[in-house]
């Protein structure tokens, strides 16, 4: 058995335990095609390192109780602790997650400003993490890894932020800054990509290898999974959806270009138009809530604003379907407030705008996650990274 | 060595001979990682079946001439003969290709009608092939395979045409009809996909594994290659570009929907607008030529028509770049007549409409193939199919 095969075997077995655990060794052999002897050797290593643990199945699974008691393997939750942080324009949302993927704690850290310097953002993340860990009676030294999700154009392989609406500077090596400041492994990725990871691991895309996640918040995000992996494009900045153009010479976008989908669909775009009929509140969400309420109360201008946003959104989603023809499209949102984008009228418009063939259209599902969606994606990705490091460490020691 | 490993070995060695031939056995071993003994066994089988042949390298490559003379292997051109046919609205264009990928003959078969029944199309293809083969002193029995490219929505795995502008019926099992009529293996695919195959094998995408080909003819086509393979989507009908929407409630498209890219860029869209300033000629290309001439002569309306087409096209291409971030985009055209879509102004508009990051934008290149582009793509794909069948035959005999 070569080092490469041993490494591949560890990865296969680890993934199988994560996907199927608690699971007996004999089933791991069946799932991976690896011999029972090698499964025993590799899982012994993992047990010795505390990455996995043995558990007794419950009575029923154990059967009649004859013979040697069956022992299952599963990831050991206490093996590693990671944090996920999502940067939004109003706050940081945080989650602590154990190695099994259980969320242990969540938190919110308000931000004074929606746009800040990279140094300031790193300070805010450090403070927010310390606060959350202190609440749990720990320090951030207990963390094995950090995942940060942020809107914008991110080269995730480097943790490099080309542009983000949250940062006052472009081309920021945020990953390196966080690693230097916190002294732990840290990954940075586009926030919608991380939601795609969370949908894949914990959400509606479990068992799917090809799907598209569209996130709706202050902006519009896209995560594409092909063959089980995030699709990132050749320069690491593919899957950009908010800035596809839906109107030639159209509305001005905060990116400086005209006609971007975001310039019709994002909350700032709605608020810009809402100024015609209502004075702005102190905070944007309150104004947005009044706009949505006015539309529900049949205010024709409010309805016109939301209807156009919905139709532009449908056009963008339909274009995505025409190009990718994915098996599943998940519209992932934190709250129900964007239901003008999830309405039956929007779904009908999507179906009417895709190329018509004699097959059922791709499934479009709405997933309203609640507030922890974003941080969970960031934590799930941190978990992947920590698992990669742990497995690479086993290989290095074995070599 | 298991049957599966042997099969994989045959495929690897065949592909290496195709990519690198003429090539000595020892280099095949280096390219594939397969032992020299197994390379010798497998190539002996292929020689016995006449799929490959030995050749003596030229003086220089042979070196000083000491020792046993070096012998190279290459595909044997005479092993199989295939035909490629592209269906357009005015004619069929055809190509005969040998197993080495050399084009032996080309032909054109005029069509009385641009839209016809599936039976009629099969008749036309059979007649056109017989004529071409007769000109070469052969019958179509000499063909090992046929590839047909057609505009529209095609499920290539089945050769099933959901919709094509060339057919009066939808949901046509054209592959099965052609196989039944001609008695030879036949594949049917979207014409732009086949051009992507040709670019990959013979054109500007040699050595690239991730690229996008946009074809411009009477319609606009798209072929996407990811990881070396055509990307087809989950229902076999992805990569649909002509019918992405570029304008909400926009111009009426021949597909029946509104605002499709084709409804602004395709020749029928240009001619529809040209009717304002010029009476139609008997044939569309003549009218189109006059429109292009009028624009070159500074007719403001003609220029307005072409400029808008170019700007809509740029918007569509920029959207594709934002979503896929490919390393290479090839605008493949048969003729220079569409230079309003290839102009510097269009290239500038593409660059201005993609998300701006601190990296060079993807390379956009124009490939003006001349008239044989489409048929060559169809023939190249037929060649792949025949090679698959030949290798599968070796496996079946070995089993």
PDB file of N, CA, C and O in Angstrom, chain B residues 174-236:
ATOM      1  N   UNK B 174     -34.213  11.618 -33.526  1.00  0.00           N
ATOM      2  CA  UNK B 174     -33.499  11.710 -34.793  1.00  0.00           C
ATOM      3  C   UNK B 174     -32.351  10.706 -34.873  1.00  0.00           C
ATOM      4  O   UNK B 174     -32.095  10.132 -35.940  1.00  0.00           O
ATOM      5  N   UNK B 175     -31.663  10.470 -33.742  1.00  0.00           N
ATOM      6  CA  UNK B 175     -30.568   9.502 -33.746  1.00  0.00           C
ATOM      7  C   UNK B 175     -31.048   8.120 -34.167  1.00  0.00           C
ATOM      8  O   UNK B 175     -30.451   7.491 -35.046  1.00  0.00           O
ATOM      9  N   UNK B 176     -32.148   7.677 -33.581  1.00  0.00           N
ATOM     10  CA  UNK B 176     -32.675   6.349 -33.919  1.00  0.00           C
ATOM     11  C   UNK B 176     -33.125   6.296 -35.379  1.00  0.00           C
ATOM     12  O   UNK B 176     -32.909   5.292 -36.076  1.00  0.00           O
ATOM     13  N   UNK B 177     -33.744   7.384 -35.864  1.00  0.00           N
ATOM     14  CA  UNK B 177     -34.205   7.403 -37.260  1.00  0.00           C
ATOM     15  C   UNK B 177     -33.018   7.295 -38.225  1.00  0.00           C
ATOM     16  O   UNK B 177     -33.084   6.588 -39.231  1.00  0.00           O
ATOM     17  N   UNK B 178     -31.942   8.010 -37.920  1.00  0.00           N
ATOM     18  CA  UNK B 178     -30.770   7.975 -38.799  1.00  0.00           C
ATOM     19  C   UNK B 178     -30.108   6.606 -38.771  1.00  0.00           C
ATOM     20  O   UNK B 178     -29.697   6.074 -39.816  1.00  0.00           O
ATOM     21  N   UNK B 179     -30.014   6.007 -37.557  1.00  0.00           N
ATOM     22  CA  UNK B 179     -29.395   4.684 -37.457  1.00  0.00           C
ATOM     23  C   UNK B 179     -30.205   3.664 -38.242  1.00  0.00           C
ATOM     24  O   UNK B 179     -29.656   2.815 -38.944  1.00  0.00           O
ATOM     25  N   UNK B 180     -31.547   3.768 -38.134  1.00  0.00           N
ATOM     26  CA  UNK B 180     -32.407   2.808 -38.834  1.00  0.00           C
ATOM     27  C   UNK B 180     -32.279   2.984 -40.353  1.00  0.00           C
ATOM     28  O   UNK B 180     -32.201   2.004 -41.101  1.00  0.00           O
ATOM     29  N   UNK B 181     -32.233   4.230 -40.803  1.00  0.00           N
ATOM     30  CA  UNK B 181     -32.205   4.471 -42.233  1.00  0.00           C
ATOM     31  C   UNK B 181     -30.865   4.120 -42.868  1.00  0.00           C
ATOM     32  O   UNK B 181     -30.798   3.551 -43.958  1.00  0.00           O
ATOM     33  N   UNK B 182     -29.763   4.471 -42.173  1.00  0.00           N
ATOM     34  CA  UNK B 182     -28.442   4.331 -42.774  1.00  0.00           C
ATOM     35  C   UNK B 182     -27.721   3.061 -42.338  1.00  0.00           C
ATOM     36  O   UNK B 182     -26.726   2.665 -42.960  1.00  0.00           O
ATOM     37  N   UNK B 183     -28.197   2.450 -41.268  1.00  0.00           N
ATOM     38  CA  UNK B 183     -27.568   1.208 -40.811  1.00  0.00           C
ATOM     39  C   UNK B 183     -26.172   1.388 -40.243  1.00  0.00           C
ATOM     40  O   UNK B 183     -25.369   0.447 -40.233  1.00  0.00           O
ATOM     41  N   UNK B 184     -25.842   2.593 -39.800  1.00  0.00           N
ATOM     42  CA  UNK B 184     -24.537   2.825 -39.173  1.00  0.00           C
ATOM     43  C   UNK B 184     -24.748   3.575 -37.860  1.00  0.00           C
ATOM     44  O   UNK B 184     -25.785   4.203 -37.663  1.00  0.00           O
ATOM     45  N   UNK B 185     -23.773   3.494 -36.945  1.00  0.00           N
ATOM     46  CA  UNK B 185     -23.879   4.261 -35.706  1.00  0.00           C
ATOM     47  C   UNK B 185     -23.983   5.753 -36.023  1.00  0.00           C
ATOM     48  O   UNK B 185     -23.279   6.258 -36.907  1.00  0.00           O
ATOM     49  N   UNK B 186     -24.886   6.450 -35.317  1.00  0.00           N
ATOM     50  CA  UNK B 186     -25.060   7.884 -35.576  1.00  0.00           C
ATOM     51  C   UNK B 186     -25.280   8.616 -34.259  1.00  0.00           C
ATOM     52  O   UNK B 186     -26.025   8.149 -33.396  1.00  0.00           O
ATOM     53  N   UNK B 187     -24.618   9.723 -34.101  1.00  0.00           N
ATOM     54  CA  UNK B 187     -24.873  10.579 -32.946  1.00  0.00           C
ATOM     55  C   UNK B 187     -25.454  11.899 -33.440  1.00  0.00           C
ATOM     56  O   UNK B 187     -25.181  12.334 -34.554  1.00  0.00           O
ATOM     57  N   UNK B 188     -26.294  12.477 -32.589  1.00  0.00           N
ATOM     58  CA  UNK B 188     -26.886  13.781 -32.902  1.00  0.00           C
ATOM     59  C   UNK B 188     -26.608  14.678 -31.702  1.00  0.00           C
ATOM     60  O   UNK B 188     -26.792  14.262 -30.555  1.00  0.00           O
ATOM     61  N   UNK B 189     -26.139  15.881 -31.965  1.00  0.00           N
ATOM     62  CA  UNK B 189     -25.863  16.787 -30.854  1.00  0.00           C
ATOM     63  C   UNK B 189     -26.175  18.210 -31.285  1.00  0.00           C
ATOM     64  O   UNK B 189     -26.318  18.506 -32.485  1.00  0.00           O
ATOM     65  N   UNK B 190     -26.291  19.065 -30.299  1.00  0.00           N
ATOM     66  CA  UNK B 190     -26.425  20.489 -30.557  1.00  0.00           C
ATOM     67  C   UNK B 190     -25.205  20.969 -31.346  1.00  0.00           C
ATOM     68  O   UNK B 190     -24.073  20.617 -31.028  1.00  0.00           O
ATOM     69  N   UNK B 191     -25.441  21.776 -32.367  1.00  0.00           N
ATOM     70  CA  UNK B 191     -24.348  22.156 -33.257  1.00  0.00           C
ATOM     71  C   UNK B 191     -23.219  22.902 -32.543  1.00  0.00           C
ATOM     72  O   UNK B 191     -22.039  22.699 -32.850  1.00  0.00           O
ATOM     73  N   UNK B 192     -23.563  23.740 -31.588  1.00  0.00           N
ATOM     74  CA  UNK B 192     -22.508  24.496 -30.892  1.00  0.00           C
ATOM     75  C   UNK B 192     -21.655  23.581 -30.015  1.00  0.00           C
ATOM     76  O   UNK B 192     -20.451  23.783 -29.880  1.00  0.00           O
ATOM     77  N   UNK B 193     -22.274  22.552 -29.424  1.00  0.00           N
ATOM     78  CA  UNK B 193     -21.497  21.578 -28.665  1.00  0.00           C
ATOM     79  C   UNK B 193     -20.445  20.922 -29.563  1.00  0.00           C
ATOM     80  O   UNK B 193     -19.312  20.680 -29.145  1.00  0.00           O
ATOM     81  N   UNK B 194     -20.847  20.626 -30.805  1.00  0.00           N
ATOM     82  CA  UNK B 194     -19.915  19.960 -31.715  1.00  0.00           C
ATOM     83  C   UNK B 194     -18.777  20.885 -32.118  1.00  0.00           C
ATOM     84  O   UNK B 194     -17.636  20.439 -32.289  1.00  0.00           O
ATOM     85  N   UNK B 195     -19.066  22.171 -32.242  1.00  0.00           N
ATOM     86  CA  UNK B 195     -17.980  23.117 -32.525  1.00  0.00           C
ATOM     87  C   UNK B 195     -17.014  23.155 -31.337  1.00  0.00           C
ATOM     88  O   UNK B 195     -15.793  23.229 -31.514  1.00  0.00           O
ATOM     89  N   UNK B 196     -17.565  23.057 -30.118  1.00  0.00           N
ATOM     90  CA  UNK B 196     -16.680  23.010 -28.942  1.00  0.00           C
ATOM     91  C   UNK B 196     -15.781  21.776 -29.006  1.00  0.00           C
ATOM     92  O   UNK B 196     -14.584  21.844 -28.675  1.00  0.00           O
ATOM     93  N   UNK B 197     -16.328  20.638 -29.440  1.00  0.00           N
ATOM     94  CA  UNK B 197     -15.510  19.431 -29.611  1.00  0.00           C
ATOM     95  C   UNK B 197     -14.400  19.686 -30.639  1.00  0.00           C
ATOM     96  O   UNK B 197     -13.226  19.338 -30.425  1.00  0.00           O
ATOM     97  N   UNK B 198     -14.765  20.340 -31.741  1.00  0.00           N
ATOM     98  CA  UNK B 198     -13.768  20.615 -32.788  1.00  0.00           C
ATOM     99  C   UNK B 198     -12.708  21.596 -32.304  1.00  0.00           C
ATOM    100  O   UNK B 198     -11.520  21.435 -32.600  1.00  0.00           O
ATOM    101  N   UNK B 199     -13.111  22.620 -31.538  1.00  0.00           N
ATOM    102  CA  UNK B 199     -12.121  23.561 -30.993  1.00  0.00           C
ATOM    103  C   UNK B 199     -11.164  22.843 -30.050  1.00  0.00           C
ATOM    104  O   UNK B 199      -9.985  23.148 -29.991  1.00  0.00           O
ATOM    105  N   UNK B 200     -11.719  21.907 -29.299  1.00  0.00           N
ATOM    106  CA  UNK B 200     -10.914  21.159 -28.331  1.00  0.00           C
ATOM    107  C   UNK B 200      -9.909  20.258 -29.058  1.00  0.00           C
ATOM    108  O   UNK B 200      -8.753  20.163 -28.672  1.00  0.00           O
ATOM    109  N   UNK B 201     -10.369  19.602 -30.110  1.00  0.00           N
ATOM    110  CA  UNK B 201      -9.540  18.619 -30.796  1.00  0.00           C
ATOM    111  C   UNK B 201      -8.590  19.264 -31.805  1.00  0.00           C
ATOM    112  O   UNK B 201      -7.423  18.914 -31.895  1.00  0.00           O
ATOM    113  N   UNK B 202      -9.153  20.224 -32.589  1.00  0.00           N
ATOM    114  CA  UNK B 202      -8.373  20.742 -33.724  1.00  0.00           C
ATOM    115  C   UNK B 202      -8.117  22.245 -33.647  1.00  0.00           C
ATOM    116  O   UNK B 202      -7.358  22.779 -34.437  1.00  0.00           O
ATOM    117  N   UNK B 203      -8.798  22.951 -32.750  1.00  0.00           N
ATOM    118  CA  UNK B 203      -8.818  24.416 -32.839  1.00  0.00           C
ATOM    119  C   UNK B 203      -8.052  25.131 -31.754  1.00  0.00           C
ATOM    120  O   UNK B 203      -6.989  24.690 -31.299  1.00  0.00           O
ATOM    121  N   UNK B 204      -8.602  26.248 -31.299  1.00  0.00           N
ATOM    122  CA  UNK B 204      -7.902  27.133 -30.375  1.00  0.00           C
ATOM    123  C   UNK B 204      -7.932  26.639 -28.932  1.00  0.00           C
ATOM    124  O   UNK B 204      -7.279  27.209 -28.072  1.00  0.00           O
ATOM    125  N   UNK B 205      -8.718  25.603 -28.652  1.00  0.00           N
ATOM    126  CA  UNK B 205      -8.845  25.123 -27.272  1.00  0.00           C
ATOM    127  C   UNK B 205      -7.989  23.888 -27.011  1.00  0.00           C
ATOM    128  O   UNK B 205      -8.115  23.268 -25.961  1.00  0.00           O
ATOM    129  N   UNK B 206      -7.108  23.535 -27.981  1.00  0.00           N
ATOM    130  CA  UNK B 206      -6.226  22.393 -27.725  1.00  0.00           C
ATOM    131  C   UNK B 206      -5.433  22.659 -26.461  1.00  0.00           C
ATOM    132  O   UNK B 206      -4.862  23.741 -26.282  1.00  0.00           O
ATOM    133  N   UNK B 207      -5.400  21.702 -25.553  1.00  0.00           N
ATOM    134  CA  UNK B 207      -4.651  21.873 -24.310  1.00  0.00           C
ATOM    135  C   UNK B 207      -5.441  22.579 -23.214  1.00  0.00           C
ATOM    136  O   UNK B 207      -4.952  22.710 -22.105  1.00  0.00           O
ATOM    137  N   UNK B 208      -6.649  23.047 -23.519  1.00  0.00           N
ATOM    138  CA  UNK B 208      -7.476  23.663 -22.475  1.00  0.00           C
ATOM    139  C   UNK B 208      -8.512  22.652 -21.994  1.00  0.00           C
ATOM    140  O   UNK B 208      -9.072  21.911 -22.784  1.00  0.00           O
ATOM    141  N   UNK B 209      -8.791  22.673 -20.702  1.00  0.00           N
ATOM    142  CA  UNK B 209      -9.810  21.753 -20.195  1.00  0.00           C
ATOM    143  C   UNK B 209     -11.070  22.504 -19.772  1.00  0.00           C
ATOM    144  O   UNK B 209     -12.106  21.884 -19.544  1.00  0.00           O
ATOM    145  N   UNK B 210     -11.002  23.820 -19.651  1.00  0.00           N
ATOM    146  CA  UNK B 210     -12.159  24.610 -19.229  1.00  0.00           C
ATOM    147  C   UNK B 210     -12.294  25.819 -20.137  1.00  0.00           C
ATOM    148  O   UNK B 210     -11.500  26.757 -20.057  1.00  0.00           O
ATOM    149  N   UNK B 211     -13.276  25.779 -20.996  1.00  0.00           N
ATOM    150  CA  UNK B 211     -13.472  26.900 -21.903  1.00  0.00           C
ATOM    151  C   UNK B 211     -14.909  26.926 -22.385  1.00  0.00           C
ATOM    152  O   UNK B 211     -15.686  25.990 -22.155  1.00  0.00           O
ATOM    153  N   UNK B 212     -15.240  28.030 -23.037  1.00  0.00           N
ATOM    154  CA  UNK B 212     -16.588  28.251 -23.519  1.00  0.00           C
ATOM    155  C   UNK B 212     -16.485  28.631 -24.986  1.00  0.00           C
ATOM    156  O   UNK B 212     -15.624  29.432 -25.349  1.00  0.00           O
ATOM    157  N   UNK B 213     -17.311  28.028 -25.822  1.00  0.00           N
ATOM    158  CA  UNK B 213     -17.362  28.399 -27.234  1.00  0.00           C
ATOM    159  C   UNK B 213     -18.731  28.994 -27.523  1.00  0.00           C
ATOM    160  O   UNK B 213     -19.760  28.395 -27.185  1.00  0.00           O
ATOM    161  N   UNK B 214     -18.745  30.175 -28.091  1.00  0.00           N
ATOM    162  CA  UNK B 214     -19.997  30.797 -28.507  1.00  0.00           C
ATOM    163  C   UNK B 214     -19.999  30.823 -30.028  1.00  0.00           C
ATOM    164  O   UNK B 214     -19.058  31.335 -30.640  1.00  0.00           O
ATOM    165  N   UNK B 215     -21.035  30.236 -30.618  1.00  0.00           N
ATOM    166  CA  UNK B 215     -21.114  30.194 -32.076  1.00  0.00           C
ATOM    167  C   UNK B 215     -22.130  31.207 -32.555  1.00  0.00           C
ATOM    168  O   UNK B 215     -23.149  31.440 -31.915  1.00  0.00           O
ATOM    169  N   UNK B 216     -21.817  31.817 -33.671  1.00  0.00           N
ATOM    170  CA  UNK B 216     -22.691  32.842 -34.223  1.00  0.00           C
ATOM    171  C   UNK B 216     -23.006  32.469 -35.662  1.00  0.00           C
ATOM    172  O   UNK B 216     -22.111  32.316 -36.486  1.00  0.00           O
ATOM    173  N   UNK B 217     -24.270  32.290 -35.910  1.00  0.00           N
ATOM    174  CA  UNK B 217     -24.717  31.941 -37.256  1.00  0.00           C
ATOM    175  C   UNK B 217     -26.091  32.553 -37.379  1.00  0.00           C
ATOM    176  O   UNK B 217     -26.268  33.710 -37.042  1.00  0.00           O
ATOM    177  N   UNK B 218     -27.068  31.799 -37.824  1.00  0.00           N
ATOM    178  CA  UNK B 218     -28.412  32.380 -37.835  1.00  0.00           C
ATOM    179  C   UNK B 218     -28.919  32.508 -36.401  1.00  0.00           C
ATOM    180  O   UNK B 218     -29.687  33.386 -36.073  1.00  0.00           O
ATOM    181  N   UNK B 219     -28.447  31.643 -35.511  1.00  0.00           N
ATOM    182  CA  UNK B 219     -28.728  31.788 -34.095  1.00  0.00           C
ATOM    183  C   UNK B 219     -27.427  31.949 -33.330  1.00  0.00           C
ATOM    184  O   UNK B 219     -26.361  32.111 -33.920  1.00  0.00           O
ATOM    185  N   UNK B 220     -27.546  31.895 -32.008  1.00  0.00           N
ATOM    186  CA  UNK B 220     -26.367  32.008 -31.151  1.00  0.00           C
ATOM    187  C   UNK B 220     -26.283  30.730 -30.335  1.00  0.00           C
ATOM    188  O   UNK B 220     -27.261  30.349 -29.694  1.00  0.00           O
ATOM    189  N   UNK B 221     -25.150  30.065 -30.379  1.00  0.00           N
ATOM    190  CA  UNK B 221     -25.008  28.792 -29.675  1.00  0.00           C
ATOM    191  C   UNK B 221     -23.925  28.860 -28.626  1.00  0.00           C
ATOM    192  O   UNK B 221     -23.082  29.764 -28.620  1.00  0.00           O
ATOM    193  N   UNK B 222     -23.948  27.884 -27.722  1.00  0.00           N
ATOM    194  CA  UNK B 222     -22.972  27.842 -26.635  1.00  0.00           C
ATOM    195  C   UNK B 222     -22.552  26.401 -26.397  1.00  0.00           C
ATOM    196  O   UNK B 222     -23.394  25.507 -26.332  1.00  0.00           O
ATOM    197  N   UNK B 223     -21.257  26.190 -26.272  1.00  0.00           N
ATOM    198  CA  UNK B 223     -20.734  24.906 -25.822  1.00  0.00           C
ATOM    199  C   UNK B 223     -19.818  25.169 -24.646  1.00  0.00           C
ATOM    200  O   UNK B 223     -18.985  26.071 -24.695  1.00  0.00           O
ATOM    201  N   UNK B 224     -19.996  24.420 -23.567  1.00  0.00           N
ATOM    202  CA  UNK B 224     -19.204  24.622 -22.352  1.00  0.00           C
ATOM    203  C   UNK B 224     -18.393  23.356 -22.113  1.00  0.00           C
ATOM    204  O   UNK B 224     -18.959  22.261 -22.075  1.00  0.00           O
ATOM    205  N   UNK B 225     -17.097  23.497 -21.958  1.00  0.00           N
ATOM    206  CA  UNK B 225     -16.260  22.352 -21.605  1.00  0.00           C
ATOM    207  C   UNK B 225     -15.676  22.599 -20.222  1.00  0.00           C
ATOM    208  O   UNK B 225     -15.034  23.626 -19.982  1.00  0.00           O
ATOM    209  N   UNK B 226     -15.963  21.696 -19.306  1.00  0.00           N
ATOM    210  CA  UNK B 226     -15.429  21.777 -17.939  1.00  0.00           C
ATOM    211  C   UNK B 226     -14.677  20.493 -17.655  1.00  0.00           C
ATOM    212  O   UNK B 226     -15.202  19.398 -17.880  1.00  0.00           O
ATOM    213  N   UNK B 227     -13.458  20.606 -17.189  1.00  0.00           N
ATOM    214  CA  UNK B 227     -12.675  19.421 -16.881  1.00  0.00           C
ATOM    215  C   UNK B 227     -12.495  18.505 -18.079  1.00  0.00           C
ATOM    216  O   UNK B 227     -12.420  17.286 -17.930  1.00  0.00           O
ATOM    217  N   UNK B 228     -12.459  19.100 -19.279  1.00  0.00           N
ATOM    218  CA  UNK B 228     -12.216  18.312 -20.485  1.00  0.00           C
ATOM    219  C   UNK B 228     -13.455  17.722 -21.130  1.00  0.00           C
ATOM    220  O   UNK B 228     -13.375  17.186 -22.231  1.00  0.00           O
ATOM    221  N   UNK B 229     -14.606  17.811 -20.445  1.00  0.00           N
ATOM    222  CA  UNK B 229     -15.832  17.226 -20.990  1.00  0.00           C
ATOM    223  C   UNK B 229     -16.883  18.286 -21.273  1.00  0.00           C
ATOM    224  O   UNK B 229     -16.966  19.286 -20.566  1.00  0.00           O
ATOM    225  N   UNK B 230     -17.720  18.031 -22.270  1.00  0.00           N
ATOM    226  CA  UNK B 230     -18.852  18.915 -22.528  1.00  0.00           C
ATOM    227  C   UNK B 230     -19.755  18.931 -21.302  1.00  0.00           C
ATOM    228  O   UNK B 230     -20.081  17.887 -20.738  1.00  0.00           O
ATOM    229  N   UNK B 231     -20.146  20.144 -20.901  1.00  0.00           N
ATOM    230  CA  UNK B 231     -21.100  20.256 -19.790  1.00  0.00           C
ATOM    231  C   UNK B 231     -22.506  20.270 -20.380  1.00  0.00           C
ATOM    232  O   UNK B 231     -22.827  21.116 -21.208  1.00  0.00           O
ATOM    233  N   UNK B 232     -23.345  19.327 -19.940  1.00  0.00           N
ATOM    234  CA  UNK B 232     -24.659  19.177 -20.558  1.00  0.00           C
ATOM    235  C   UNK B 232     -25.815  19.500 -19.635  1.00  0.00           C
ATOM    236  O   UNK B 232     -26.954  19.590 -20.080  1.00  0.00           O
ATOM    237  N   UNK B 233     -25.557  19.662 -18.353  1.00  0.00           N
ATOM    238  CA  UNK B 233     -26.653  19.924 -17.437  1.00  0.00           C
ATOM    239  C   UNK B 233     -27.371  18.657 -17.042  1.00  0.00           C
ATOM    240  O   UNK B 233     -27.123  17.581 -17.588  1.00  0.00           O
ATOM    241  N   UNK B 234     -28.292  18.785 -16.067  1.00  0.00           N
ATOM    242  CA  UNK B 234     -28.880  17.590 -15.470  1.00  0.00           C
ATOM    243  C   UNK B 234     -29.917  16.933 -16.373  1.00  0.00           C
ATOM    244  O   UNK B 234     -30.166  15.750 -16.272  1.00  0.00           O
ATOM    245  N   UNK B 235     -30.542  17.721 -17.280  1.00  0.00           N
ATOM    246  CA  UNK B 235     -31.543  17.119 -18.163  1.00  0.00           C
ATOM    247  C   UNK B 235     -30.996  16.949 -19.568  1.00  0.00           C
ATOM    248  O   UNK B 235     -31.739  16.696 -20.511  1.00  0.00           O
ATOM    249  N   UNK B 236     -29.684  17.149 -19.714  1.00  0.00           N
ATOM    250  CA  UNK B 236     -29.066  17.014 -21.036  1.00  0.00           C
ATOM    251  C   UNK B 236     -29.303  18.219 -21.919  1.00  0.00           C
ATOM    252  O   UNK B 236     -29.002  18.197 -23.108  1.00  0.00           O
TER     253      UNK B 236
END
